[in-house]
PDB file of N, CA and C in Angstrom:
ATOM      1  N   MET A 131      -1.934  -6.955   0.952  1.00  0.00           N
ATOM      2  CA  MET A 131      -1.654  -5.605   0.515  1.00  0.00           C
ATOM      3  C   MET A 131      -1.207  -5.606  -0.949  1.00  0.00           C
ATOM      4  N   TYR A 132      -0.266  -6.489  -1.287  1.00  0.00           N
ATOM      5  CA  TYR A 132       0.223  -6.521  -2.661  1.00  0.00           C
ATOM      6  C   TYR A 132      -0.849  -7.053  -3.602  1.00  0.00           C
ATOM      7  N   ASN A 133      -1.697  -7.941  -3.093  1.00  0.00           N
ATOM      8  CA  ASN A 133      -2.767  -8.495  -3.908  1.00  0.00           C
ATOM      9  C   ASN A 133      -3.731  -7.389  -4.337  1.00  0.00           C
ATOM     10  N   LYS A 134      -3.976  -6.413  -3.461  1.00  0.00           N
ATOM     11  CA  LYS A 134      -4.857  -5.289  -3.801  1.00  0.00           C
ATOM     12  C   LYS A 134      -4.279  -4.492  -4.965  1.00  0.00           C
ATOM     13  N   ASP A 135      -2.955  -4.305  -4.963  1.00  0.00           N
ATOM     14  CA  ASP A 135      -2.309  -3.578  -6.058  1.00  0.00           C
ATOM     15  C   ASP A 135      -2.467  -4.328  -7.370  1.00  0.00           C
ATOM     16  N   PHE A 136      -2.336  -5.646  -7.305  1.00  0.00           N
ATOM     17  CA  PHE A 136      -2.472  -6.459  -8.504  1.00  0.00           C
ATOM     18  C   PHE A 136      -3.898  -6.370  -9.046  1.00  0.00           C
ATOM     19  N   ILE A 137      -4.876  -6.472  -8.153  1.00  0.00           N
ATOM     20  CA  ILE A 137      -6.282  -6.373  -8.561  1.00  0.00           C
ATOM     21  C   ILE A 137      -6.558  -4.990  -9.138  1.00  0.00           C
ATOM     22  N   TRP A 138      -5.997  -3.946  -8.519  1.00  0.00           N
ATOM     23  CA  TRP A 138      -6.160  -2.591  -9.052  1.00  0.00           C
ATOM     24  C   TRP A 138      -5.597  -2.519 -10.462  1.00  0.00           C
ATOM     25  N   GLY A 139      -4.439  -3.127 -10.684  1.00  0.00           N
ATOM     26  CA  GLY A 139      -3.829  -3.123 -12.010  1.00  0.00           C
ATOM     27  C   GLY A 139      -4.700  -3.814 -13.037  1.00  0.00           C
ATOM     28  N   LEU A 140      -5.312  -4.915 -12.646  1.00  0.00           N
ATOM     29  CA  LEU A 140      -6.186  -5.627 -13.577  1.00  0.00           C
ATOM     30  C   LEU A 140      -7.445  -4.818 -13.889  1.00  0.00           C
ATOM     31  N   LYS A 141      -7.997  -4.148 -12.876  1.00  0.00           N
ATOM     32  CA  LYS A 141      -9.176  -3.304 -13.118  1.00  0.00           C
ATOM     33  C   LYS A 141      -8.829  -2.146 -14.049  1.00  0.00           C
ATOM     34  N   GLU A 142      -7.669  -1.559 -13.819  1.00  0.00           N
ATOM     35  CA  GLU A 142      -7.202  -0.469 -14.678  1.00  0.00           C
ATOM     36  C   GLU A 142      -7.043  -0.971 -16.107  1.00  0.00           C
ATOM     37  N   SER A 143      -6.508  -2.155 -16.243  1.00  0.00           N
ATOM     38  CA  SER A 143      -6.333  -2.761 -17.563  1.00  0.00           C
ATOM     39  C   SER A 143      -7.682  -2.952 -18.247  1.00  0.00           C
ATOM     40  N   GLN A 144      -8.656  -3.453 -17.500  1.00  0.00           N
ATOM     41  CA  GLN A 144      -9.981  -3.688 -18.074  1.00  0.00           C
ATOM     42  C   GLN A 144     -10.605  -2.381 -18.545  1.00  0.00           C
ATOM     43  N   GLN A 145     -10.431  -1.316 -17.774  1.00  0.00           N
ATOM     44  CA  GLN A 145     -10.973  -0.018 -18.183  1.00  0.00           C
ATOM     45  C   GLN A 145     -10.310   0.469 -19.463  1.00  0.00           C
ATOM     46  N   ARG A 146      -9.010   0.254 -19.587  1.00  0.00           N
ATOM     47  CA  ARG A 146      -8.309   0.663 -20.799  1.00  0.00           C
ATOM     48  C   ARG A 146      -8.778  -0.148 -21.999  1.00  0.00           C
ATOM     49  N   ILE A 147      -9.016  -1.429 -21.768  1.00  0.00           N
ATOM     50  CA  ILE A 147      -9.505  -2.279 -22.852  1.00  0.00           C
ATOM     51  C   ILE A 147     -10.867  -1.780 -23.322  1.00  0.00           C
ATOM     52  N   GLU A 148     -11.746  -1.477 -22.352  1.00  0.00           N
ATOM     53  CA  GLU A 148     -13.084  -1.012 -22.712  1.00  0.00           C
ATOM     54  C   GLU A 148     -13.021   0.329 -23.437  1.00  0.00           C
ATOM     55  N   LYS A 149     -12.166   1.220 -22.997  1.00  0.00           N
ATOM     56  CA  LYS A 149     -12.026   2.508 -23.680  1.00  0.00           C
ATOM     57  C   LYS A 149     -11.451   2.321 -25.071  1.00  0.00           C
ATOM     58  N   GLY A 150     -10.446   1.470 -25.186  1.00  0.00           N
ATOM     59  CA  GLY A 150      -9.783   1.248 -26.467  1.00  0.00           C
ATOM     60  C   GLY A 150     -10.678   0.572 -27.481  1.00  0.00           C
ATOM     61  N   GLY A 151     -11.651  -0.192 -27.035  1.00  0.00           N
ATOM     62  CA  GLY A 151     -12.528  -0.912 -27.945  1.00  0.00           C
ATOM     63  C   GLY A 151     -13.682  -0.073 -28.452  1.00  0.00           C
ATOM     64  N   ASN A 152     -13.817   1.145 -27.990  1.00  0.00           N
ATOM     65  CA  ASN A 152     -14.925   2.007 -28.374  1.00  0.00           C
ATOM     66  C   ASN A 152     -14.567   2.750 -29.660  1.00  0.00           C
ATOM     67  N   LYS A 153     -15.291   2.464 -30.725  1.00  0.00           N
ATOM     68  CA  LYS A 153     -14.994   3.073 -32.028  1.00  0.00           C
ATOM     69  C   LYS A 153     -15.233   4.586 -32.016  1.00  0.00           C
ATOM     70  N   LYS A 154     -16.180   5.077 -31.212  1.00  0.00           N
ATOM     71  CA  LYS A 154     -16.475   6.512 -31.161  1.00  0.00           C
ATOM     72  C   LYS A 154     -15.264   7.306 -30.671  1.00  0.00           C
ATOM     73  N   ASP A 155     -14.489   6.711 -29.801  1.00  0.00           N
ATOM     74  CA  ASP A 155     -13.316   7.394 -29.248  1.00  0.00           C
ATOM     75  C   ASP A 155     -12.083   7.215 -30.117  1.00  0.00           C
ATOM     76  N   GLY A 156     -12.277   6.716 -31.323  1.00  0.00           N
ATOM     77  CA  GLY A 156     -11.127   6.496 -32.196  1.00  0.00           C
ATOM     78  C   GLY A 156     -10.305   5.307 -31.753  1.00  0.00           C
ATOM     79  N   GLY A 157     -10.963   4.335 -31.141  1.00  0.00           N
ATOM     80  CA  GLY A 157     -10.272   3.146 -30.647  1.00  0.00           C
ATOM     81  C   GLY A 157      -9.830   2.249 -31.783  1.00  0.00           C
ATOM     82  N   PRO A 158      -9.166   1.186 -31.465  1.00  0.00           N
ATOM     83  CA  PRO A 158      -8.642   0.281 -32.485  1.00  0.00           C
ATOM     84  C   PRO A 158      -9.755  -0.496 -33.176  1.00  0.00           C
ATOM     85  N   SER A 159      -9.448  -0.985 -34.338  1.00  0.00           N
ATOM     86  CA  SER A 159     -10.409  -1.824 -35.049  1.00  0.00           C
ATOM     87  C   SER A 159     -10.494  -3.171 -34.342  1.00  0.00           C
ATOM     88  N   PRO A 160     -11.571  -3.942 -34.586  1.00  0.00           N
ATOM     89  CA  PRO A 160     -11.705  -5.248 -33.932  1.00  0.00           C
ATOM     90  C   PRO A 160     -10.512  -6.169 -34.177  1.00  0.00           C
ATOM     91  N   ALA A 161      -9.853  -6.034 -35.324  1.00  0.00           N
ATOM     92  CA  ALA A 161      -8.693  -6.882 -35.612  1.00  0.00           C
ATOM     93  C   ALA A 161      -7.543  -6.577 -34.656  1.00  0.00           C
ATOM     94  N   ASP A 162      -7.470  -5.330 -34.195  1.00  0.00           N
ATOM     95  CA  ASP A 162      -6.403  -4.945 -33.271  1.00  0.00           C
ATOM     96  C   ASP A 162      -6.780  -5.196 -31.815  1.00  0.00           C
ATOM     97  N   GLY A 163      -7.984  -5.677 -31.578  1.00  0.00           N
ATOM     98  CA  GLY A 163      -8.473  -5.866 -30.212  1.00  0.00           C
ATOM     99  C   GLY A 163      -7.587  -6.752 -29.365  1.00  0.00           C
ATOM    100  N   LYS A 164      -7.127  -7.869 -29.924  1.00  0.00           N
ATOM    101  CA  LYS A 164      -6.281  -8.780 -29.146  1.00  0.00           C
ATOM    102  C   LYS A 164      -4.968  -8.112 -28.775  1.00  0.00           C
ATOM    103  N   LYS A 165      -4.428  -7.361 -29.708  1.00  0.00           N
ATOM    104  CA  LYS A 165      -3.159  -6.670 -29.455  1.00  0.00           C
ATOM    105  C   LYS A 165      -3.349  -5.635 -28.340  1.00  0.00           C
ATOM    106  N   VAL A 166      -4.468  -4.920 -28.384  1.00  0.00           N
ATOM    107  CA  VAL A 166      -4.749  -3.911 -27.364  1.00  0.00           C
ATOM    108  C   VAL A 166      -4.915  -4.575 -26.009  1.00  0.00           C
ATOM    109  N   LYS A 167      -5.660  -5.672 -25.963  1.00  0.00           N
ATOM    110  CA  LYS A 167      -5.869  -6.360 -24.690  1.00  0.00           C
ATOM    111  C   LYS A 167      -4.551  -6.840 -24.111  1.00  0.00           C
ATOM    112  N   LEU A 168      -3.697  -7.395 -24.950  1.00  0.00           N
ATOM    113  CA  LEU A 168      -2.404  -7.876 -24.468  1.00  0.00           C
ATOM    114  C   LEU A 168      -1.562  -6.715 -23.950  1.00  0.00           C
ATOM    115  N   LYS A 169      -1.525  -5.635 -24.721  1.00  0.00           N
ATOM    116  CA  LYS A 169      -0.709  -4.480 -24.322  1.00  0.00           C
ATOM    117  C   LYS A 169      -1.209  -3.892 -23.006  1.00  0.00           C
ATOM    118  N   THR A 170      -2.506  -3.723 -22.853  1.00  0.00           N
ATOM    119  CA  THR A 170      -3.023  -3.115 -21.633  1.00  0.00           C
ATOM    120  C   THR A 170      -2.890  -4.061 -20.450  1.00  0.00           C
ATOM    121  N   ALA A 171      -3.048  -5.357 -20.673  1.00  0.00           N
ATOM    122  CA  ALA A 171      -2.881  -6.310 -19.573  1.00  0.00           C
ATOM    123  C   ALA A 171      -1.433  -6.306 -19.093  1.00  0.00           C
ATOM    124  N   VAL A 172      -0.501  -6.308 -20.036  1.00  0.00           N
ATOM    125  CA  VAL A 172       0.916  -6.273 -19.665  1.00  0.00           C
ATOM    126  C   VAL A 172       1.236  -4.952 -18.975  1.00  0.00           C
ATOM    127  N   ASP A 173       0.690  -3.864 -19.487  1.00  0.00           N
ATOM    128  CA  ASP A 173       0.910  -2.553 -18.879  1.00  0.00           C
ATOM    129  C   ASP A 173       0.365  -2.523 -17.453  1.00  0.00           C
ATOM    130  N   ALA A 174      -0.829  -3.071 -17.264  1.00  0.00           N
ATOM    131  CA  ALA A 174      -1.433  -3.085 -15.931  1.00  0.00           C
ATOM    132  C   ALA A 174      -0.606  -3.934 -14.974  1.00  0.00           C
ATOM    133  N   LEU A 175      -0.127  -5.063 -15.456  1.00  0.00           N
ATOM    134  CA  LEU A 175       0.716  -5.905 -14.609  1.00  0.00           C
ATOM    135  C   LEU A 175       2.001  -5.172 -14.238  1.00  0.00           C
ATOM    136  N   TYR A 176       2.574  -4.479 -15.207  1.00  0.00           N
ATOM    137  CA  TYR A 176       3.808  -3.736 -14.943  1.00  0.00           C
ATOM    138  C   TYR A 176       3.561  -2.612 -13.939  1.00  0.00           C
ATOM    139  N   GLN A 177       2.441  -1.902 -14.091  1.00  0.00           N
ATOM    140  CA  GLN A 177       2.123  -0.816 -13.158  1.00  0.00           C
ATOM    141  C   GLN A 177       1.930  -1.356 -11.745  1.00  0.00           C
ATOM    142  N   SER A 178       1.220  -2.481 -11.621  1.00  0.00           N
ATOM    143  CA  SER A 178       1.018  -3.044 -10.287  1.00  0.00           C
ATOM    144  C   SER A 178       2.344  -3.547  -9.722  1.00  0.00           C
ATOM    145  N   TYR A 179       3.211  -4.086 -10.581  1.00  0.00           N
ATOM    146  CA  TYR A 179       4.540  -4.520 -10.146  1.00  0.00           C
ATOM    147  C   TYR A 179       5.333  -3.331  -9.603  1.00  0.00           C
ATOM    148  N   LYS A 180       5.267  -2.186 -10.303  1.00  0.00           N
ATOM    149  CA  LYS A 180       5.987  -1.000  -9.841  1.00  0.00           C
ATOM    150  C   LYS A 180       5.452  -0.530  -8.488  1.00  0.00           C
ATOM    151  N   GLU A 181       4.129  -0.580  -8.308  1.00  0.00           N
ATOM    152  CA  GLU A 181       3.539  -0.188  -7.026  1.00  0.00           C
ATOM    153  C   GLU A 181       4.015  -1.110  -5.906  1.00  0.00           C
ATOM    154  N   ILE A 182       4.024  -2.404  -6.193  1.00  0.00           N
ATOM    155  CA  ILE A 182       4.472  -3.376  -5.196  1.00  0.00           C
ATOM    156  C   ILE A 182       5.927  -3.114  -4.827  1.00  0.00           C
ATOM    157  N   GLN A 183       6.772  -2.881  -5.837  1.00  0.00           N
ATOM    158  CA  GLN A 183       8.187  -2.625  -5.581  1.00  0.00           C
ATOM    159  C   GLN A 183       8.374  -1.352  -4.758  1.00  0.00           C
ATOM    160  N   LYS A 184       7.568  -0.320  -5.055  1.00  0.00           N
ATOM    161  CA  LYS A 184       7.665   0.936  -4.313  1.00  0.00           C
ATOM    162  C   LYS A 184       7.317   0.714  -2.837  1.00  0.00           C
ATOM    163  N   LYS A 185       6.247  -0.060  -2.586  1.00  0.00           N
ATOM    164  CA  LYS A 185       5.844  -0.336  -1.204  1.00  0.00           C
ATOM    165  C   LYS A 185       6.890  -1.182  -0.490  1.00  0.00           C
ATOM    166  N   ARG A 186       7.443  -2.167  -1.189  1.00  0.00           N
ATOM    167  CA  ARG A 186       8.484  -3.001  -0.583  1.00  0.00           C
ATOM    168  C   ARG A 186       9.712  -2.168  -0.241  1.00  0.00           C
ATOM    169  N   LYS A 187      10.095  -1.284  -1.139  1.00  0.00           N
ATOM    170  CA  LYS A 187      11.272  -0.443  -0.910  1.00  0.00           C
ATOM    171  C   LYS A 187      11.058   0.447   0.313  1.00  0.00           C
ATOM    172  N   LYS A 188       9.857   1.011   0.428  1.00  0.00           N
ATOM    173  CA  LYS A 188       9.536   1.871   1.567  1.00  0.00           C
ATOM    174  C   LYS A 188       9.579   1.068   2.868  1.00  0.00           C
ATOM    175  N   LYS A 189       9.018  -0.144   2.828  1.00  0.00           N
ATOM    176  CA  LYS A 189       8.983  -1.000   4.007  1.00  0.00           C
ATOM    177  C   LYS A 189      10.402  -1.410   4.418  1.00  0.00           C
ATOM    178  N   ILE A 190      11.232  -1.771   3.447  1.00  0.00           N
ATOM    179  CA  ILE A 190      12.612  -2.166   3.730  1.00  0.00           C
ATOM    180  C   ILE A 190      13.391  -0.983   4.294  1.00  0.00           C
ATOM    181  N   SER A 191      13.176   0.195   3.731  1.00  0.00           N
ATOM    182  CA  SER A 191      13.869   1.389   4.200  1.00  0.00           C
ATOM    183  C   SER A 191      13.522   1.683   5.659  1.00  0.00           C
ATOM    184  N   LYS A 192      12.246   1.567   6.019  1.00  0.00           N
ATOM    185  CA  LYS A 192      11.833   1.781   7.409  1.00  0.00           C
ATOM    186  C   LYS A 192      12.516   0.776   8.325  1.00  0.00           C
ATOM    187  N   HIS A 193      12.556  -0.478   7.886  1.00  0.00           N
ATOM    188  CA  HIS A 193      13.161  -1.541   8.686  1.00  0.00           C
ATOM    189  C   HIS A 193      14.650  -1.276   8.898  1.00  0.00           C
ATOM    190  N   ILE A 194      15.350  -0.888   7.846  1.00  0.00           N
ATOM    191  CA  ILE A 194      16.787  -0.610   7.946  1.00  0.00           C
ATOM    192  C   ILE A 194      17.038   0.581   8.864  1.00  0.00           C
ATOM    193  N   ASN A 195      16.225   1.628   8.741  1.00  0.00           N
ATOM    194  CA  ASN A 195      16.391   2.797   9.610  1.00  0.00           C
ATOM    195  C   ASN A 195      16.184   2.431  11.075  1.00  0.00           C
ATOM    196  N   ARG A 196      15.185   1.582  11.331  1.00  0.00           N
ATOM    197  CA  ARG A 196      14.920   1.146  12.702  1.00  0.00           C
ATOM    198  C   ARG A 196      16.090   0.315  13.233  1.00  0.00           C
ATOM    199  N   MET A 197      16.641  -0.553  12.387  1.00  0.00           N
ATOM    200  CA  MET A 197      17.789  -1.364  12.794  1.00  0.00           C
ATOM    201  C   MET A 197      18.995  -0.475  13.095  1.00  0.00           C
ATOM    202  N   ASP A 198      19.225   0.538  12.270  1.00  0.00           N
ATOM    203  CA  ASP A 198      20.330   1.470  12.501  1.00  0.00           C
ATOM    204  C   ASP A 198      20.158   2.199  13.827  1.00  0.00           C
ATOM    205  N   GLU A 199      18.941   2.626  14.092  1.00  0.00           N
ATOM    206  CA  GLU A 199      18.666   3.337  15.339  1.00  0.00           C
ATOM    207  C   GLU A 199      18.866   2.419  16.542  1.00  0.00           C
ATOM    208  N   ASP A 200      18.387   1.178  16.436  1.00  0.00           N
ATOM    209  CA  ASP A 200      18.565   0.211  17.522  1.00  0.00           C
ATOM    210  C   ASP A 200      20.043  -0.074  17.772  1.00  0.00           C
ATOM    211  N   ALA A 201      20.807  -0.222  16.697  1.00  0.00           N
ATOM    212  CA  ALA A 201      22.243  -0.483  16.836  1.00  0.00           C
ATOM    213  C   ALA A 201      22.942   0.714  17.483  1.00  0.00           C
ATOM    214  N   TYR A 202      22.576   1.916  17.064  1.00  0.00           N
ATOM    215  CA  TYR A 202      23.169   3.122  17.643  1.00  0.00           C
ATOM    216  C   TYR A 202      22.864   3.207  19.140  1.00  0.00           C
ATOM    217  N   ASN A 203      21.590   2.969  19.496  1.00  0.00           N
ATOM    218  CA  ASN A 203      21.205   3.033  20.909  1.00  0.00           C
ATOM    219  C   ASN A 203      21.925   1.969  21.735  1.00  0.00           C
ATOM    220  N   PHE A 204      22.085   0.778  21.181  1.00  0.00           N
ATOM    221  CA  PHE A 204      22.800  -0.284  21.883  1.00  0.00           C
ATOM    222  C   PHE A 204      24.250   0.125  22.140  1.00  0.00           C
ATOM    223  N   MET A 205      24.897   0.624  21.096  1.00  0.00           N
ATOM    224  CA  MET A 205      26.298   1.029  21.236  1.00  0.00           C
ATOM    225  C   MET A 205      26.437   2.191  22.222  1.00  0.00           C
ATOM    226  N   LYS A 206      25.471   3.091  22.212  1.00  0.00           N
ATOM    227  CA  LYS A 206      25.489   4.232  23.129  1.00  0.00           C
ATOM    228  C   LYS A 206      25.312   3.751  24.570  1.00  0.00           C
ATOM    229  N   ASN A 207      24.361   2.834  24.780  1.00  0.00           N
ATOM    230  CA  ASN A 207      24.097   2.315  26.122  1.00  0.00           C
ATOM    231  C   ASN A 207      25.265   1.490  26.658  1.00  0.00           C
ATOM    232  N   GLU A 208      25.940   0.776  25.796  1.00  0.00           N
ATOM    233  CA  GLU A 208      27.075  -0.055  26.218  1.00  0.00           C
ATOM    234  C   GLU A 208      28.386   0.733  26.229  1.00  0.00           C
ATOM    235  N   LYS A 209      28.291   2.013  25.953  1.00  0.00           N
ATOM    236  CA  LYS A 209      29.456   2.915  25.926  1.00  0.00           C
ATOM    237  C   LYS A 209      30.517   2.422  24.941  1.00  0.00           C
ATOM    238  N   LEU A 210      30.066   1.991  23.773  1.00  0.00           N
ATOM    239  CA  LEU A 210      30.969   1.529  22.722  1.00  0.00           C
ATOM    240  C   LEU A 210      31.258   2.624  21.702  1.00  0.00           C
ATOM    241  N   LEU A 211      30.556   3.740  21.838  1.00  0.00           N
ATOM    242  CA  LEU A 211      30.757   4.841  20.895  1.00  0.00           C
ATOM    243  C   LEU A 211      31.806   5.801  21.424  1.00  0.00           C
ATOM    244  N   TYR A 212      32.591   6.326  20.519  1.00  0.00           N
ATOM    245  CA  TYR A 212      33.572   7.345  20.873  1.00  0.00           C
ATOM    246  C   TYR A 212      32.871   8.691  20.845  1.00  0.00           C
ATOM    247  N   ASN A 213      32.925   9.404  21.935  1.00  0.00           N
ATOM    248  CA  ASN A 213      32.294  10.718  22.025  1.00  0.00           C
ATOM    249  C   ASN A 213      33.324  11.784  21.713  1.00  0.00           C
ATOM    250  N   SER A 214      33.148  12.491  20.629  1.00  0.00           N
ATOM    251  CA  SER A 214      34.109  13.534  20.253  1.00  0.00           C
ATOM    252  C   SER A 214      33.872  14.820  21.042  1.00  0.00           C
ATOM    253  N   ASP A 215      32.739  14.922  21.728  1.00  0.00           N
ATOM    254  CA  ASP A 215      32.434  16.130  22.493  1.00  0.00           C
ATOM    255  C   ASP A 215      33.242  16.209  23.789  1.00  0.00           C
ATOM    256  N   SER A 216      33.541  15.084  24.402  1.00  0.00           N
ATOM    257  CA  SER A 216      34.267  15.104  25.675  1.00  0.00           C
ATOM    258  C   SER A 216      35.760  15.275  25.425  1.00  0.00           C
ATOM    259  N   SER A 217      36.399  16.003  26.305  1.00  0.00           N
ATOM    260  CA  SER A 217      37.846  16.232  26.135  1.00  0.00           C
ATOM    261  C   SER A 217      38.605  15.221  26.990  1.00  0.00           C
ATOM    262  N   ASP A 218      39.602  14.580  26.389  1.00  0.00           N
ATOM    263  CA  ASP A 218      40.390  13.563  27.085  1.00  0.00           C
ATOM    264  C   ASP A 218      41.795  14.070  27.407  1.00  0.00           C
ATOM    265  N   SER A 219      41.946  15.352  27.707  1.00  0.00           N
ATOM    266  CA  SER A 219      43.291  15.869  27.960  1.00  0.00           C
ATOM    267  C   SER A 219      43.656  15.924  29.408  1.00  0.00           C
TER     268      SER A 219
END
């Protein structure tokens, strides 16, 4: 899954390089080509890194929520929770 994001980032980078190298679009001169390639490659890597982090965060959040729910259900089943609804008078 994360590998797909990385490959997407590299493809995006390649498209930016190709667009940036086109003189008709006001792209950089050939002397700036290496700088553009480096910048877009780093940008693409950073974008794919952000996507990976977002997916990991979502996955971790789901896992933590499930653990919280399991712990709550366990405590409820074992009667370890204090019920404020019942009156103890």
